[in-house]
mmCIF file of C-alpha atoms in Angstrom:
data_model
loop_
_atom_site.group_PDB
_atom_site.id
_atom_site.type_symbol
_atom_site.label_atom_id
_atom_site.label_comp_id
_atom_site.label_asym_id
_atom_site.label_seq_id
_atom_site.Cartn_x
_atom_site.Cartn_y
_atom_site.Cartn_z
ATOM 1 C CA MET A 89 6.111 -26.232 32.661
ATOM 2 C CA THR A 90 8.053 -23.526 30.892
ATOM 3 C CA THR A 91 8.385 -24.097 27.372
ATOM 4 C CA PRO A 92 12.108 -23.871 25.539
ATOM 5 C CA LEU A 93 11.011 -20.855 23.702
ATOM 6 C CA ALA A 94 9.727 -19.210 26.669
ATOM 7 C CA ALA A 95 12.396 -19.725 28.815
ATOM 8 C CA LYS A 96 14.611 -18.659 26.201
ATOM 9 C CA ILE A 97 12.191 -15.320 25.879
ATOM 10 C CA ALA A 98 12.664 -14.497 29.567
ATOM 11 C CA ARG A 99 16.454 -14.827 29.125
ATOM 12 C CA GLU A 100 16.790 -12.343 26.760
ATOM 13 C CA TYR A 101 14.068 -10.098 27.429
ATOM 14 C CA GLY A 102 12.245 -10.669 30.612
ATOM 15 C CA THR A 103 8.343 -11.085 31.459
ATOM 16 C CA PRO A 104 6.234 -9.768 31.118
ATOM 17 C CA ALA A 105 6.509 -9.742 27.170
ATOM 18 C CA ALA A 106 4.153 -9.528 24.161
ATOM 19 C CA VAL A 107 5.412 -12.125 21.837
ATOM 20 C CA ILE A 108 3.798 -12.483 18.141
ATOM 21 C CA ASP A 109 4.351 -15.764 15.903
ATOM 22 C CA MET A 110 4.953 -14.325 12.353
ATOM 23 C CA ASP A 111 3.615 -17.594 10.658
ATOM 24 C CA ARG A 112 0.215 -17.047 12.506
ATOM 25 C CA VAL A 113 0.496 -13.479 11.508
ATOM 26 C CA GLU A 114 1.051 -14.123 7.963
ATOM 27 C CA ARG A 115 -1.088 -16.644 7.809
ATOM 28 C CA ASN A 116 -4.148 -14.390 9.335
ATOM 29 C CA ILE A 117 -3.720 -11.523 6.676
ATOM 30 C CA ALA A 118 -4.085 -14.159 3.994
ATOM 31 C CA ARG A 119 -6.996 -15.647 5.592
ATOM 32 C CA ILE A 120 -9.022 -12.427 5.867
ATOM 33 C CA GLN A 121 -7.617 -10.917 2.484
ATOM 34 C CA ALA A 122 -9.034 -13.908 0.587
ATOM 35 C CA ALA A 123 -12.334 -13.880 2.487
ATOM 36 C CA CYS A 124 -12.775 -10.345 1.516
ATOM 37 C CA ASP A 125 -11.537 -11.209 -1.909
ATOM 38 C CA ALA A 126 -13.966 -13.888 -2.189
ATOM 39 C CA ALA A 127 -17.029 -11.357 -1.009
ATOM 40 C CA GLY A 128 -16.123 -8.936 -3.884
ATOM 41 C CA VAL A 129 -15.177 -6.244 -1.085
ATOM 42 C CA ALA A 130 -11.857 -4.281 -0.624
ATOM 43 C CA ASN A 131 -10.050 -4.752 2.505
ATOM 44 C CA ARG A 132 -9.193 -1.940 4.896
ATOM 45 C CA PRO A 133 -7.656 -2.999 7.885
ATOM 46 C CA HIS A 134 -7.822 -1.298 10.810
ATOM 47 C CA ILE A 135 -4.241 -0.339 12.653
ATOM 48 C CA LYS A 136 -5.392 0.146 15.866
ATOM 49 C CA THR A 137 -4.570 -3.908 16.866
ATOM 50 C CA HIS A 138 -1.048 -3.619 15.865
ATOM 51 C CA LYS A 139 -0.456 -0.194 15.133
ATOM 52 C CA SER A 140 3.227 -1.135 12.902
ATOM 53 C CA PRO A 141 3.850 0.281 9.421
ATOM 54 C CA LEU A 142 5.698 -3.097 9.005
ATOM 55 C CA LEU A 143 2.446 -4.872 9.352
ATOM 56 C CA ALA A 144 0.114 -2.478 7.738
ATOM 57 C CA THR A 145 2.616 -2.867 4.946
ATOM 58 C CA MET A 146 2.376 -6.729 4.664
ATOM 59 C CA GLN A 147 -1.224 -6.348 4.719
ATOM 60 C CA ILE A 148 -1.458 -3.874 1.884
ATOM 61 C CA LYS A 149 1.357 -6.057 -0.025
ATOM 62 C CA ALA A 150 -1.229 -8.977 0.687
ATOM 63 C CA GLY A 151 -4.134 -6.928 -1.154
ATOM 64 C CA ALA A 152 -5.456 -4.749 1.138
ATOM 65 C CA LYS A 153 -6.538 -1.591 -0.619
ATOM 66 C CA GLY A 154 -5.680 0.903 2.393
ATOM 67 C CA ILE A 155 -5.781 1.207 6.050
ATOM 68 C CA THR A 156 -8.358 2.431 8.685
ATOM 69 C CA CYS A 157 -7.050 4.367 11.552
ATOM 70 C CA GLN A 158 -9.198 5.614 14.504
ATOM 71 C CA LYS A 159 -6.847 8.609 15.305
ATOM 72 C CA LEU A 160 -4.795 11.321 13.508
ATOM 73 C CA GLY A 161 -1.474 10.675 15.510
ATOM 74 C CA GLU A 162 -2.035 6.935 14.076
ATOM 75 C CA ALA A 163 -2.520 8.031 10.435
ATOM 76 C CA GLU A 164 0.494 10.234 10.845
ATOM 77 C CA VAL A 165 2.824 7.603 11.641
ATOM 78 C CA MET A 166 1.400 5.564 9.073
ATOM 79 C CA ALA A 167 1.375 8.364 6.043
ATOM 80 C CA ASP A 168 5.056 8.878 6.841
ATOM 81 C CA ALA A 169 5.870 5.119 6.052
ATOM 82 C CA GLY A 170 4.561 6.118 2.746
ATOM 83 C CA ILE A 171 0.861 4.207 3.065
ATOM 84 C CA ASP A 172 -1.273 6.707 0.997
ATOM 85 C CA ASP A 173 -5.128 5.516 1.514
ATOM 86 C CA ILE A 174 -6.195 6.182 4.826
ATOM 87 C CA LEU A 175 -9.644 5.992 6.287
ATOM 88 C CA ILE A 176 -9.881 7.861 9.664
ATOM 89 C CA SER A 177 -13.001 6.488 11.289
ATOM 90 C CA TYR A 178 -13.589 9.125 13.896
ATOM 91 C CA ASN A 179 -14.994 12.736 14.018
ATOM 92 C CA LEU A 180 -12.056 14.990 14.104
ATOM 93 C CA ILE A 181 -12.778 18.520 15.810
ATOM 94 C CA GLY A 182 -10.827 21.447 16.565
ATOM 95 C CA GLU A 183 -8.259 23.717 14.403
ATOM 96 C CA GLU A 184 -5.324 21.896 15.872
ATOM 97 C CA LYS A 185 -6.951 18.739 14.097
ATOM 98 C CA MET A 186 -7.784 20.591 10.902
ATOM 99 C CA ALA A 187 -4.256 21.699 10.512
ATOM 100 C CA ARG A 188 -2.675 18.229 10.708
ATOM 101 C CA LEU A 189 -5.597 16.864 8.364
ATOM 102 C CA GLY A 190 -4.561 19.264 6.137
ATOM 103 C CA ALA A 191 -0.969 18.243 6.226
ATOM 104 C CA LEU A 192 -1.656 14.834 6.237
ATOM 105 C CA GLN A 193 -4.172 15.155 2.939
ATOM 106 C CA GLY A 194 -0.819 16.530 1.505
ATOM 107 C CA LYS A 195 0.987 13.219 1.810
ATOM 108 C CA ALA A 196 -1.354 10.714 1.517
ATOM 109 C CA HIS A 197 -4.965 10.437 0.135
ATOM 110 C CA MET A 198 -7.252 10.841 3.322
ATOM 111 C CA THR A 199 -10.952 9.945 3.700
ATOM 112 C CA VAL A 200 -12.922 10.988 7.263
ATOM 113 C CA ALA A 201 -15.673 10.125 8.791
ATOM 114 C CA CYS A 202 -18.390 12.413 10.530
ATOM 115 C CA ASP A 203 -21.629 12.164 12.110
ATOM 116 C CA ASN A 204 -22.769 16.060 12.945
ATOM 117 C CA SER A 205 -22.326 19.171 11.402
ATOM 118 C CA VAL A 206 -19.663 20.770 13.655
ATOM 119 C CA VAL A 207 -17.689 18.331 12.350
ATOM 120 C CA VAL A 208 -18.649 19.030 8.859
ATOM 121 C CA ALA A 209 -17.950 22.919 9.553
ATOM 122 C CA GLY A 210 -14.106 22.665 10.321
ATOM 123 C CA LEU A 211 -13.037 20.300 7.842
ATOM 124 C CA PRO A 212 -12.971 23.130 4.845
ATOM 125 C CA GLN A 213 -10.300 24.470 7.054
ATOM 126 C CA ALA A 214 -8.256 20.830 6.232
ATOM 127 C CA ALA A 215 -9.000 20.819 2.454
ATOM 128 C CA ALA A 216 -7.886 24.193 1.921
ATOM 129 C CA ALA A 217 -4.575 23.683 3.531
ATOM 130 C CA SER A 218 -3.792 20.888 1.325
ATOM 131 C CA GLY A 219 -5.037 22.359 -1.786
ATOM 132 C CA ARG A 220 -7.216 19.378 -2.944
ATOM 133 C CA PRO A 221 -10.825 17.944 -1.997
ATOM 134 C CA LEU A 222 -11.178 15.702 1.260
ATOM 135 C CA SER A 223 -13.293 12.684 1.155
ATOM 136 C CA VAL A 224 -15.969 12.698 3.673
ATOM 137 C CA VAL A 225 -18.208 9.618 4.489
ATOM 138 C CA VAL A 226 -20.903 9.770 6.856
ATOM 139 C CA GLU A 227 -20.886 7.193 9.816
ATOM 140 C CA CYS A 228 -24.184 5.251 10.605
ATOM 141 C CA ASP A 229 -24.969 4.019 13.630
ATOM 142 C CA THR A 230 -26.809 0.960 12.988
ATOM 143 C CA GLY A 231 -27.375 -0.887 16.202
ATOM 144 C CA ARG A 232 -23.827 -0.181 18.277
ATOM 145 C CA LYS A 233 -25.133 3.183 19.902
ATOM 146 C CA ARG A 234 -22.222 4.427 19.790
ATOM 147 C CA ALA A 235 -21.291 6.843 16.986
ATOM 148 C CA GLY A 236 -23.269 7.338 13.846
ATOM 149 C CA VAL A 237 -26.213 9.375 12.694
ATOM 150 C CA GLU A 238 -29.158 7.578 13.699
ATOM 151 C CA THR A 239 -31.586 7.686 11.114
ATOM 152 C CA PRO A 240 -31.616 7.355 7.270
ATOM 153 C CA ALA A 241 -32.881 10.967 7.177
ATOM 154 C CA GLU A 242 -30.113 12.285 9.059
ATOM 155 C CA ALA A 243 -27.536 10.880 7.196
ATOM 156 C CA ILE A 244 -29.074 12.253 3.618
ATOM 157 C CA ALA A 245 -28.930 15.544 5.191
ATOM 158 C CA LEU A 246 -25.505 15.354 6.503
ATOM 159 C CA ALA A 247 -24.474 14.156 2.937
ATOM 160 C CA ARG A 248 -26.052 17.277 1.207
ATOM 161 C CA GLU A 249 -24.459 19.290 4.005
ATOM 162 C CA ILE A 250 -20.630 17.692 2.875
ATOM 163 C CA ALA A 251 -21.805 18.427 -0.689
ATOM 164 C CA ALA A 252 -22.534 21.835 -0.481
ATOM 165 C CA SER A 253 -19.180 22.710 1.730
ATOM 166 C CA LYS A 254 -16.303 24.372 -0.128
ATOM 167 C CA GLY A 255 -13.666 21.676 -0.716
ATOM 168 C CA LEU A 256 -15.582 18.470 0.705
ATOM 169 C CA LYS A 257 -16.159 15.433 -1.431
ATOM 170 C CA PHE A 258 -18.971 13.176 -0.365
ATOM 171 C CA ALA A 259 -18.115 9.789 -0.407
ATOM 172 C CA GLY A 260 -20.346 7.636 0.719
ATOM 173 C CA PHE A 261 -21.129 5.949 4.093
ATOM 174 C CA MET A 262 -19.390 4.380 7.018
ATOM 175 C CA LEU A 263 -21.155 1.385 9.160
ATOM 176 C CA TYR A 264 -20.206 -1.009 11.606
ATOM 177 C CA PRO A 265 -23.477 -3.112 11.917
ATOM 178 C CA THR A 266 -24.022 -5.757 14.786
ATOM 179 C CA GLU A 267 -23.426 -9.418 14.389
ATOM 180 C CA THR A 268 -26.888 -10.131 13.939
ATOM 181 C CA GLY A 269 -28.052 -6.737 12.684
ATOM 182 C CA TRP A 270 -27.150 -6.997 9.066
ATOM 183 C CA ALA A 271 -30.532 -6.853 8.022
ATOM 184 C CA GLU A 272 -31.513 -3.560 9.906
ATOM 185 C CA ALA A 273 -27.970 -2.008 8.059
ATOM 186 C CA GLN A 274 -29.262 -3.384 4.824
ATOM 187 C CA LYS A 275 -32.941 -1.526 5.389
ATOM 188 C CA PHE A 276 -30.687 1.926 6.850
ATOM 189 C CA PHE A 277 -28.295 1.837 3.796
ATOM 190 C CA ASP A 278 -30.942 1.386 1.142
ATOM 191 C CA GLU A 279 -33.060 4.349 2.413
ATOM 192 C CA ALA A 280 -29.902 6.536 2.615
ATOM 193 C CA LEU A 281 -28.536 5.572 -0.719
ATOM 194 C CA ALA A 282 -31.839 6.103 -2.667
ATOM 195 C CA GLY A 283 -32.037 9.268 -0.753
ATOM 196 C CA VAL A 284 -28.327 10.575 -1.640
ATOM 197 C CA ARG A 285 -29.006 9.708 -4.990
ATOM 198 C CA ALA A 286 -32.340 11.794 -5.643
ATOM 199 C CA LEU A 287 -29.942 14.459 -4.632
ATOM 200 C CA GLY A 288 -27.579 13.658 -7.289
ATOM 201 C CA LEU A 289 -25.075 12.298 -5.183
ATOM 202 C CA ASP A 290 -22.709 9.781 -6.039
ATOM 203 C CA VAL A 291 -21.795 6.943 -3.707
ATOM 204 C CA THR A 292 -18.137 5.825 -4.279
ATOM 205 C CA MET A 293 -17.172 4.225 -0.892
ATOM 206 C CA VAL A 294 -19.496 2.268 1.651
ATOM 207 C CA SER A 295 -17.438 0.821 4.576
ATOM 208 C CA THR A 296 -18.541 -1.836 6.904
ATOM 209 C CA GLY A 297 -16.488 -3.606 9.806
ATOM 210 C CA GLY A 298 -14.709 -5.131 11.723
ATOM 211 C CA SER A 299 -12.969 -8.687 12.810
ATOM 212 C CA PRO A 300 -16.798 -10.074 14.974
ATOM 213 C CA ASN A 301 -18.269 -9.600 11.332
ATOM 214 C CA MET A 302 -16.255 -11.788 8.884
ATOM 215 C CA LYS A 303 -19.108 -14.564 9.427
ATOM 216 C CA ASN A 304 -21.175 -11.441 7.764
ATOM 217 C CA VAL A 305 -18.760 -9.846 5.360
ATOM 218 C CA GLY A 306 -20.111 -8.961 1.998
ATOM 219 C CA LYS A 307 -23.490 -9.559 2.930
ATOM 220 C CA LEU A 308 -24.532 -6.138 2.828
ATOM 221 C CA LYS A 309 -25.609 -4.998 -0.946
ATOM 222 C CA GLY A 310 -23.665 -2.277 -1.803
ATOM 223 C CA ALA A 311 -20.372 -2.776 0.190
ATOM 224 C CA THR A 312 -17.367 -1.895 -1.413
ATOM 225 C CA GLU A 313 -15.038 -2.310 1.241
ATOM 226 C CA HIS A 314 -14.623 -4.104 5.096
ATOM 227 C CA ARG A 315 -12.707 -2.714 7.756
ATOM 228 C CA PRO A 316 -11.118 -5.685 10.097
ATOM 229 C CA GLY A 317 -8.660 -4.811 12.510
ATOM 230 C CA THR A 318 -8.155 -7.234 15.423
ATOM 231 C CA TYR A 319 -8.038 -10.659 12.756
ATOM 232 C CA ILE A 320 -4.236 -10.044 12.804
ATOM 233 C CA TYR A 321 -3.573 -11.263 15.979
ATOM 234 C CA ASN A 322 -6.634 -12.636 17.023
ATOM 235 C CA ASP A 323 -7.825 -12.948 20.848
ATOM 236 C CA ARG A 324 -10.191 -14.255 23.646
ATOM 237 C CA MET A 325 -12.830 -12.171 22.146
ATOM 238 C CA GLN A 326 -12.628 -13.514 18.370
ATOM 239 C CA VAL A 327 -12.534 -17.015 19.559
ATOM 240 C CA ALA A 328 -15.703 -16.257 21.968
ATOM 241 C CA ALA A 329 -17.389 -14.685 18.690
ATOM 242 C CA GLY A 330 -16.599 -17.874 16.502
ATOM 243 C CA VAL A 331 -14.369 -16.189 14.013
ATOM 244 C CA ALA A 332 -11.101 -17.600 14.970
ATOM 245 C CA SER A 333 -9.676 -20.203 16.740
ATOM 246 C CA TRP A 334 -6.827 -20.667 19.618
ATOM 247 C CA ASP A 335 -4.467 -21.494 16.819
ATOM 248 C CA ASP A 336 -4.950 -18.028 15.127
ATOM 249 C CA CYS A 337 -4.086 -16.075 18.237
ATOM 250 C CA ALA A 338 -0.773 -14.695 16.898
ATOM 251 C CA LEU A 339 0.088 -12.631 20.244
ATOM 252 C CA ARG A 340 0.777 -14.005 23.513
ATOM 253 C CA ILE A 341 1.714 -12.838 26.550
ATOM 254 C CA TYR A 342 4.745 -14.595 28.249
ATOM 255 C CA SER A 343 4.457 -13.936 32.106
ATOM 256 C CA THR A 344 6.266 -15.645 35.110
ATOM 257 C CA VAL A 345 4.403 -16.913 38.364
ATOM 258 C CA VAL A 346 6.392 -14.944 40.909
ATOM 259 C CA SER A 347 4.126 -16.196 43.987
ATOM 260 C CA ARG A 348 2.436 -19.223 45.245
ATOM 261 C CA ALA A 349 1.467 -18.309 48.490
ATOM 262 C CA GLY A 350 -1.395 -20.554 48.760
ATOM 263 C CA PRO A 351 -2.591 -23.998 47.200
ATOM 264 C CA ASP A 352 -5.689 -22.376 45.263
ATOM 265 C CA ARG A 353 -3.946 -19.232 44.421
ATOM 266 C CA GLY A 354 -1.239 -17.558 43.017
ATOM 267 C CA ILE A 355 0.690 -14.222 41.240
ATOM 268 C CA LEU A 356 1.819 -13.639 37.625
ATOM 269 C CA ASP A 357 3.951 -10.527 36.826
ATOM 270 C CA ALA A 358 1.482 -9.494 34.330
ATOM 271 C CA GLY A 359 -1.092 -7.023 35.833
ATOM 272 C CA SER A 360 -3.374 -4.218 34.863
ATOM 273 C CA LYS A 361 -0.697 -2.600 33.115
ATOM 274 C CA THR A 362 -0.144 -5.299 30.751
ATOM 275 C CA LEU A 363 -3.182 -7.212 30.500
ATOM 276 C CA THR A 364 -5.511 -3.937 31.068
ATOM 277 C CA SER A 365 -8.662 -4.393 32.822
ATOM 278 C CA ASP A 366 -10.891 -4.548 29.862
ATOM 279 C CA THR A 367 -12.382 -7.926 30.023
ATOM 280 C CA GLY A 368 -14.484 -7.768 26.785
ATOM 281 C CA GLY A 369 -17.354 -9.205 28.609
ATOM 282 C CA LEU A 370 -15.396 -12.243 29.575
ATOM 283 C CA GLU A 371 -14.896 -13.986 32.874
ATOM 284 C CA GLY A 372 -11.151 -13.614 33.593
ATOM 285 C CA HIS A 373 -8.361 -11.647 31.957
ATOM 286 C CA GLY A 374 -7.212 -14.107 29.489
ATOM 287 C CA LEU A 375 -6.403 -17.830 28.852
ATOM 288 C CA ILE A 376 -3.440 -19.144 30.075
ATOM 289 C CA LEU A 377 -2.320 -21.767 27.695
ATOM 290 C CA GLU A 378 -0.578 -24.058 29.734
ATOM 291 C CA HIS A 379 -3.107 -23.984 32.867
ATOM 292 C CA PRO A 380 -6.828 -23.304 30.610
ATOM 293 C CA GLU A 381 -8.878 -23.733 33.788
ATOM 294 C CA ALA A 382 -6.856 -21.371 35.549
ATOM 295 C CA LYS A 383 -8.495 -17.701 36.241
ATOM 296 C CA ILE A 384 -6.936 -14.851 36.094
ATOM 297 C CA ALA A 385 -9.597 -13.446 38.425
ATOM 298 C CA ARG A 386 -8.167 -9.590 39.213
ATOM 299 C CA PHE A 387 -5.385 -7.203 38.925
ATOM 300 C CA ALA A 388 -3.240 -4.959 40.711
ATOM 301 C CA GLU A 389 -0.812 -2.705 38.543
ATOM 302 C CA GLU A 390 1.753 -5.334 38.333
ATOM 303 C CA HIS A 391 0.057 -8.166 40.005
ATOM 304 C CA GLY A 392 -2.379 -11.062 38.100
ATOM 305 C CA PHE A 393 -4.377 -12.786 40.816
ATOM 306 C CA LEU A 394 -4.576 -16.381 39.760
ATOM 307 C CA ASP A 395 -7.660 -18.441 40.710
ATOM 308 C CA LEU A 396 -6.369 -22.040 40.700
ATOM 309 C CA THR A 397 -9.780 -23.626 42.301
ATOM 310 C CA ARG A 398 -10.918 -24.981 38.793
ATOM 311 C CA SER A 399 -7.698 -25.862 37.745
ATOM 312 C CA ASN A 400 -6.559 -29.541 37.547
ATOM 313 C CA THR A 401 -2.710 -28.323 37.080
ATOM 314 C CA ARG A 402 -0.800 -25.793 39.114
ATOM 315 C CA PRO A 403 1.969 -23.460 37.883
ATOM 316 C CA ASN A 404 5.440 -23.413 40.206
ATOM 317 C CA VAL A 405 6.925 -20.177 40.934
ATOM 318 C CA GLY A 406 9.461 -19.234 38.272
ATOM 319 C CA ASP A 407 7.100 -20.966 35.591
ATOM 320 C CA VAL A 408 6.662 -19.021 32.198
ATOM 321 C CA VAL A 409 3.366 -19.145 30.931
ATOM 322 C CA ARG A 410 1.869 -18.041 27.498
ATOM 323 C CA ILE A 411 -1.488 -15.887 27.823
ATOM 324 C CA VAL A 412 -4.195 -15.221 25.053
ATOM 325 C CA PRO A 413 -5.496 -11.953 26.008
ATOM 326 C CA ASN A 414 -9.262 -10.821 26.241
ATOM 327 C CA HIS A 415 -8.904 -7.930 24.023
ATOM 328 C CA VAL A 416 -5.283 -7.632 22.118
ATOM 329 C CA CYS A 417 -5.997 -4.335 20.848
ATOM 330 C CA VAL A 418 -5.506 -2.539 24.148
ATOM 331 C CA VAL A 419 -2.929 -5.069 25.282
ATOM 332 C CA VAL A 420 -0.407 -3.730 22.316
ATOM 333 C CA ASN A 421 -1.011 -0.150 23.169
ATOM 334 C CA MET A 422 0.295 -0.469 26.478
ATOM 335 C CA MET A 423 3.951 -1.957 24.841
ATOM 336 C CA ASP A 424 6.639 -0.302 23.200
ATOM 337 C CA GLU A 425 7.681 -3.122 21.078
ATOM 338 C CA VAL A 426 6.713 -6.751 20.432
ATOM 339 C CA VAL A 427 9.002 -10.015 20.173
ATOM 340 C CA MET A 428 8.794 -11.620 16.815
ATOM 341 C CA VAL A 429 9.082 -15.166 16.600
ATOM 342 C CA ARG A 430 8.798 -18.273 13.780
ATOM 343 C CA GLY A 431 8.433 -21.135 15.194
ATOM 344 C CA GLU A 432 11.195 -21.538 17.873
ATOM 345 C CA GLU A 433 13.346 -18.790 16.509
ATOM 346 C CA ILE A 434 13.270 -15.204 18.042
ATOM 347 C CA LEU A 435 13.428 -12.800 15.217
ATOM 348 C CA GLY A 436 14.371 -9.888 16.766
ATOM 349 C CA THR A 437 11.913 -6.963 18.551
ATOM 350 C CA LEU A 438 9.219 -4.574 16.408
ATOM 351 C CA PRO A 439 8.420 -1.043 17.533
ATOM 352 C CA VAL A 440 4.918 -0.257 18.277
ATOM 353 C CA ALA A 441 5.242 2.851 16.425
ATOM 354 C CA ALA A 442 1.613 4.394 16.833
ATOM 355 C CA ARG A 443 1.107 3.333 20.139
ATOM 356 C CA GLY A 444 -0.152 6.349 22.748
ATOM 357 C CA LYS A 445 -1.313 8.622 19.803
ATOM 358 C CA LEU A 446 -4.473 9.742 21.820
ATOM 359 C CA ARG A 447 -4.800 12.624 19.052
#
């Protein structure tokens, strides 16, 4: 069954198409800002989800302190749009990146994260190029085993190194606790904080993340800000984590059923180039709102393979269905633009301005 809006989008833009509901977007922005305000921490949303200066500006106008970017290329797009308080939550290495970081620091107040001495050694080059101090936070691993120093002692030693480096200012700590690991994160942070204070260093920024941790926002005593990202759109992972409902999912992929070669199977025109192969640890590759028991079982590049064996309803060839992706951030990065709607009205398209910024 194709909804009237889906039919209109298919006619005007074709499928597959990424469609964002601006009423839901605005509601999500307001809800998370209110949660951060209630917890007494600043909101520093991660733009990796939407990659749009327009939406970042909406978040700031709603009360966000600044933004978080993962890559320099994203930060350059945001700074060019006039956003002037940016955290890059990623280790930056190499002369080319230091030159770009220095240029960025001349446009906006930049803070960067690091977890090793190699990164610290290169950052003074960026500070010198900008002519003003560069703020640096120490990234701490509190259970995810991704990036970050693994012990408070390492955090203290790296803070000392930052503070002793010409042109660098030690600003504090960046953490991304697991959803159930906040007590351990508190213990790590308390020890690191005591250590840097013993060195006479100030801690002005203690940043926690992300959207799955909204249920924990404000639980870290001493935190000054939180870095949620996915919340602006939400996805199947956020619903599974218990921090969003299906009605909070603002982005859907509109996809056409192009084949029903067997009674228990079908093909969508959204394959791995649209929905991506990132399952987020969930079964299947998205929820079809019209047929929630159907399973998007596997992909080719342009084929989404439907398993309909458990579905009480079956789509027909030509039906346009709406899919909530498993992991919306990687899906958005595949798109040059998204279609904006409000209710049944199509508002136009929004460029995904910072997509594909790998450096």
